[in-house]
């Protein structure tokens, strides 16, 4: 009985260890904005095909929105990856039809290249790419409000001084 329990525990430990190694995606904890600065291109797209090649995998994406490096991105793009692409939840990317994904890539070699750590949710990639707008307008409106408050305070102060001069007895 004890021998069976030991064998079961060891088998379970081996199973857990091999399963976690096979699907573990360990990416550095770098914000999307910093990753976007380091890559040559980025887009929002849908995976169309996956093909095994000699030195990795070849992926074809339909590009929905080109964000960075838009000159070199058409309506479709082929990207090479050294290993199979998986999402952050460790699911294989292939087979998820019509699911948009944010893809960043480099062009160090002849063919653009990506990896699982350069994938992100589309909204994260778009928000990192878009600059905050309206800051200049907010500053101008703030200055106008400040000037209005100062003018109002100055007018009230002068009225109060005039009233005090009129009410004060002359000696």
mmCIF file of C-alpha atoms in Angstrom:
data_model
loop_
_atom_site.group_PDB
_atom_site.id
_atom_site.type_symbol
_atom_site.label_atom_id
_atom_site.label_comp_id
_atom_site.label_asym_id
_atom_site.label_seq_id
_atom_site.Cartn_x
_atom_site.Cartn_y
_atom_site.Cartn_z
ATOM 1 C CA UNK A 1 0.000 0.000 0.000
ATOM 2 C CA UNK A 2 2.758 2.441 0.937
ATOM 3 C CA UNK A 3 4.715 1.464 -2.158
ATOM 4 C CA UNK A 4 1.714 2.230 -4.379
ATOM 5 C CA UNK A 5 1.266 5.635 -2.746
ATOM 6 C CA UNK A 6 4.950 6.492 -3.272
ATOM 7 C CA UNK A 7 4.762 5.449 -6.931
ATOM 8 C CA UNK A 8 1.612 7.538 -7.448
ATOM 9 C CA UNK A 9 3.172 10.602 -5.792
ATOM 10 C CA UNK A 10 6.329 10.274 -7.911
ATOM 11 C CA UNK A 11 4.307 9.813 -11.094
ATOM 12 C CA UNK A 12 2.224 12.878 -10.258
ATOM 13 C CA UNK A 13 5.359 14.929 -9.544
ATOM 14 C CA UNK A 14 6.907 13.932 -12.887
ATOM 15 C CA UNK A 15 3.666 14.719 -14.704
ATOM 16 C CA UNK A 16 3.367 18.172 -13.115
ATOM 17 C CA UNK A 17 7.035 18.991 -13.735
ATOM 18 C CA UNK A 18 6.938 18.075 -17.434
ATOM 19 C CA UNK A 19 3.588 19.755 -18.048
ATOM 20 C CA UNK A 20 4.680 23.047 -16.501
ATOM 21 C CA UNK A 21 7.937 23.103 -18.479
ATOM 22 C CA UNK A 22 6.169 22.483 -21.751
ATOM 23 C CA UNK A 23 3.671 25.311 -21.434
ATOM 24 C CA UNK A 24 5.436 27.835 -19.246
ATOM 25 C CA UNK A 25 5.740 31.277 -20.791
ATOM 26 C CA UNK A 26 8.236 33.302 -18.813
ATOM 27 C CA UNK A 27 8.475 36.808 -20.203
ATOM 28 C CA UNK A 28 10.276 39.680 -18.511
ATOM 29 C CA UNK A 29 7.906 42.027 -16.717
ATOM 30 C CA UNK A 30 8.400 44.979 -19.073
ATOM 31 C CA UNK A 31 5.585 47.477 -19.700
ATOM 32 C CA UNK A 32 4.047 47.440 -23.174
ATOM 33 C CA UNK A 33 5.211 51.030 -23.751
ATOM 34 C CA UNK A 34 8.859 50.040 -23.275
ATOM 35 C CA UNK A 35 8.495 46.953 -25.463
ATOM 36 C CA UNK A 36 6.863 49.120 -28.129
ATOM 37 C CA UNK A 37 9.888 51.448 -28.087
ATOM 38 C CA UNK A 38 12.267 48.513 -28.630
ATOM 39 C CA UNK A 39 10.513 46.917 -31.629
ATOM 40 C CA UNK A 40 10.435 47.951 -35.276
ATOM 41 C CA UNK A 41 6.734 47.426 -35.910
ATOM 42 C CA UNK A 42 3.398 46.680 -34.287
ATOM 43 C CA UNK A 43 -0.115 45.924 -35.445
ATOM 44 C CA UNK A 44 -3.463 44.506 -34.404
ATOM 45 C CA UNK A 45 -4.290 41.433 -36.442
ATOM 46 C CA UNK A 46 -5.841 38.004 -36.741
ATOM 47 C CA UNK A 47 -3.792 34.847 -37.177
ATOM 48 C CA UNK A 48 -4.527 33.222 -40.534
ATOM 49 C CA UNK A 49 -2.010 30.390 -40.768
ATOM 50 C CA UNK A 50 0.839 28.659 -38.990
ATOM 51 C CA UNK A 51 3.487 26.618 -40.779
ATOM 52 C CA UNK A 52 6.493 24.707 -39.438
ATOM 53 C CA UNK A 53 9.766 25.659 -41.158
ATOM 54 C CA UNK A 54 13.366 24.551 -40.621
ATOM 55 C CA UNK A 55 14.295 27.182 -38.038
ATOM 56 C CA UNK A 56 10.960 27.669 -36.286
ATOM 57 C CA UNK A 57 7.478 28.630 -37.400
ATOM 58 C CA UNK A 58 6.073 30.931 -40.058
ATOM 59 C CA UNK A 59 2.893 32.836 -39.209
ATOM 60 C CA UNK A 60 0.621 34.844 -41.492
ATOM 61 C CA UNK A 61 -1.540 37.551 -39.955
ATOM 62 C CA UNK A 62 -4.329 39.629 -41.477
ATOM 63 C CA UNK A 63 -3.562 43.168 -40.340
ATOM 64 C CA UNK A 64 -6.571 45.049 -38.987
ATOM 65 C CA UNK A 65 -4.721 48.144 -37.709
ATOM 66 C CA UNK A 66 -1.081 49.017 -38.355
ATOM 67 C CA UNK A 67 0.346 50.968 -35.416
ATOM 68 C CA UNK A 68 4.121 51.244 -35.730
ATOM 69 C CA UNK A 69 6.185 50.759 -38.887
ATOM 70 C CA UNK A 70 3.024 51.133 -40.956
ATOM 71 C CA UNK A 71 5.013 51.711 -44.159
ATOM 72 C CA UNK A 72 6.185 48.096 -44.206
ATOM 73 C CA UNK A 73 2.881 46.578 -43.117
ATOM 74 C CA UNK A 74 0.278 45.748 -45.730
ATOM 75 C CA UNK A 75 -3.087 44.081 -45.301
ATOM 76 C CA UNK A 76 -1.276 40.822 -44.454
ATOM 77 C CA UNK A 77 2.165 40.092 -43.027
ATOM 78 C CA UNK A 78 4.323 36.996 -42.620
ATOM 79 C CA UNK A 79 6.317 36.716 -39.394
ATOM 80 C CA UNK A 80 8.904 34.146 -38.378
ATOM 81 C CA UNK A 81 9.029 32.848 -34.807
ATOM 82 C CA UNK A 82 11.714 30.630 -33.265
ATOM 83 C CA UNK A 83 9.069 28.647 -31.353
ATOM 84 C CA UNK A 84 5.309 28.218 -31.396
ATOM 85 C CA UNK A 85 3.416 31.340 -30.408
ATOM 86 C CA UNK A 86 1.359 31.096 -27.245
ATOM 87 C CA UNK A 87 -0.750 33.724 -25.552
ATOM 88 C CA UNK A 88 -0.222 34.984 -22.001
ATOM 89 C CA UNK A 89 -2.633 32.336 -20.758
ATOM 90 C CA UNK A 90 -0.355 29.650 -22.278
ATOM 91 C CA UNK A 91 -2.831 28.772 -25.013
ATOM 92 C CA UNK A 92 -1.501 28.031 -28.465
ATOM 93 C CA UNK A 93 -2.299 30.962 -30.718
ATOM 94 C CA UNK A 94 -3.152 28.824 -33.745
ATOM 95 C CA UNK A 95 -6.735 27.670 -33.971
ATOM 96 C CA UNK A 96 -8.288 30.805 -32.474
ATOM 97 C CA UNK A 97 -10.036 32.109 -35.571
ATOM 98 C CA UNK A 98 -11.072 35.750 -35.715
ATOM 99 C CA UNK A 99 -9.484 36.591 -32.369
ATOM 100 C CA UNK A 100 -7.561 39.835 -32.652
ATOM 101 C CA UNK A 101 -4.161 40.007 -31.023
ATOM 102 C CA UNK A 102 -1.606 42.783 -30.624
ATOM 103 C CA UNK A 103 1.652 41.768 -32.310
ATOM 104 C CA UNK A 104 5.028 43.490 -32.078
ATOM 105 C CA UNK A 105 7.945 42.445 -34.269
ATOM 106 C CA UNK A 106 11.568 43.173 -35.113
ATOM 107 C CA UNK A 107 13.211 43.333 -38.519
ATOM 108 C CA UNK A 108 16.785 42.430 -37.595
ATOM 109 C CA UNK A 109 16.885 39.688 -40.210
ATOM 110 C CA UNK A 110 15.548 39.473 -43.739
ATOM 111 C CA UNK A 111 12.098 38.443 -42.506
ATOM 112 C CA UNK A 112 10.214 40.169 -39.684
ATOM 113 C CA UNK A 113 10.380 38.140 -36.494
ATOM 114 C CA UNK A 114 8.231 37.890 -33.379
ATOM 115 C CA UNK A 115 7.921 35.723 -30.292
ATOM 116 C CA UNK A 116 5.312 34.931 -27.663
ATOM 117 C CA UNK A 117 6.555 37.679 -25.329
ATOM 118 C CA UNK A 118 5.868 40.261 -28.051
ATOM 119 C CA UNK A 119 2.155 39.430 -28.144
ATOM 120 C CA UNK A 120 -0.280 41.493 -26.111
ATOM 121 C CA UNK A 121 -3.990 42.178 -25.802
ATOM 122 C CA UNK A 122 -5.047 44.611 -28.557
ATOM 123 C CA UNK A 123 -6.319 47.286 -26.162
ATOM 124 C CA UNK A 124 -3.043 47.302 -24.208
ATOM 125 C CA UNK A 125 -1.085 47.834 -27.409
ATOM 126 C CA UNK A 126 -3.395 50.579 -28.689
ATOM 127 C CA UNK A 127 -3.358 52.441 -25.372
ATOM 128 C CA UNK A 128 0.448 52.256 -25.240
ATOM 129 C CA UNK A 129 0.715 53.527 -28.812
ATOM 130 C CA UNK A 130 -1.722 56.443 -28.485
ATOM 131 C CA UNK A 131 -0.345 59.598 -26.946
ATOM 132 C CA UNK A 132 -2.516 61.258 -24.314
ATOM 133 C CA UNK A 133 -4.365 64.061 -26.035
ATOM 134 C CA UNK A 134 -5.721 67.331 -24.775
ATOM 135 C CA UNK A 135 -2.985 68.262 -22.305
ATOM 136 C CA UNK A 136 -2.361 71.663 -23.939
ATOM 137 C CA UNK A 137 -6.073 72.441 -23.920
ATOM 138 C CA UNK A 138 -6.321 71.523 -20.236
ATOM 139 C CA UNK A 139 -3.450 73.883 -19.400
ATOM 140 C CA UNK A 140 -5.008 76.766 -21.373
ATOM 141 C CA UNK A 141 -8.392 76.270 -19.709
ATOM 142 C CA UNK A 142 -6.706 76.142 -16.292
ATOM 143 C CA UNK A 143 -4.851 79.413 -16.950
ATOM 144 C CA UNK A 144 -8.071 81.107 -18.118
ATOM 145 C CA UNK A 145 -9.889 79.987 -14.963
ATOM 146 C CA UNK A 146 -6.984 81.209 -12.814
ATOM 147 C CA UNK A 147 -7.020 84.632 -14.498
ATOM 148 C CA UNK A 148 -10.807 84.840 -14.018
ATOM 149 C CA UNK A 149 -10.545 84.029 -10.308
ATOM 150 C CA UNK A 150 -7.740 86.580 -9.810
ATOM 151 C CA UNK A 151 -9.721 89.306 -11.629
ATOM 152 C CA UNK A 152 -12.818 88.559 -9.556
ATOM 153 C CA UNK A 153 -10.811 88.695 -6.317
ATOM 154 C CA UNK A 154 -9.143 91.977 -7.349
ATOM 155 C CA UNK A 155 -12.479 93.623 -8.206
ATOM 156 C CA UNK A 156 -13.993 92.555 -4.866
ATOM 157 C CA UNK A 157 -10.961 93.833 -2.967
ATOM 158 C CA UNK A 158 -11.141 97.248 -4.677
ATOM 159 C CA UNK A 159 -14.888 97.528 -3.960
ATOM 160 C CA UNK A 160 -14.307 96.693 -0.328
ATOM 161 C CA UNK A 161 -11.544 99.319 -0.083
ATOM 162 C CA UNK A 162 -13.816 101.977 -1.674
ATOM 163 C CA UNK A 163 -16.627 101.175 0.739
ATOM 164 C CA UNK A 164 -14.256 101.458 3.691
ATOM 165 C CA UNK A 165 -12.985 104.837 2.426
ATOM 166 C CA UNK A 166 -16.536 106.152 2.083
ATOM 167 C CA UNK A 167 -17.571 104.932 5.535
ATOM 168 C CA UNK A 168 -14.440 106.073 7.348
ATOM 169 C CA UNK A 169 -14.850 109.447 9.162
ATOM 170 C CA UNK A 170 -12.503 112.101 7.960
ATOM 171 C CA UNK A 171 -10.393 113.611 10.657
#
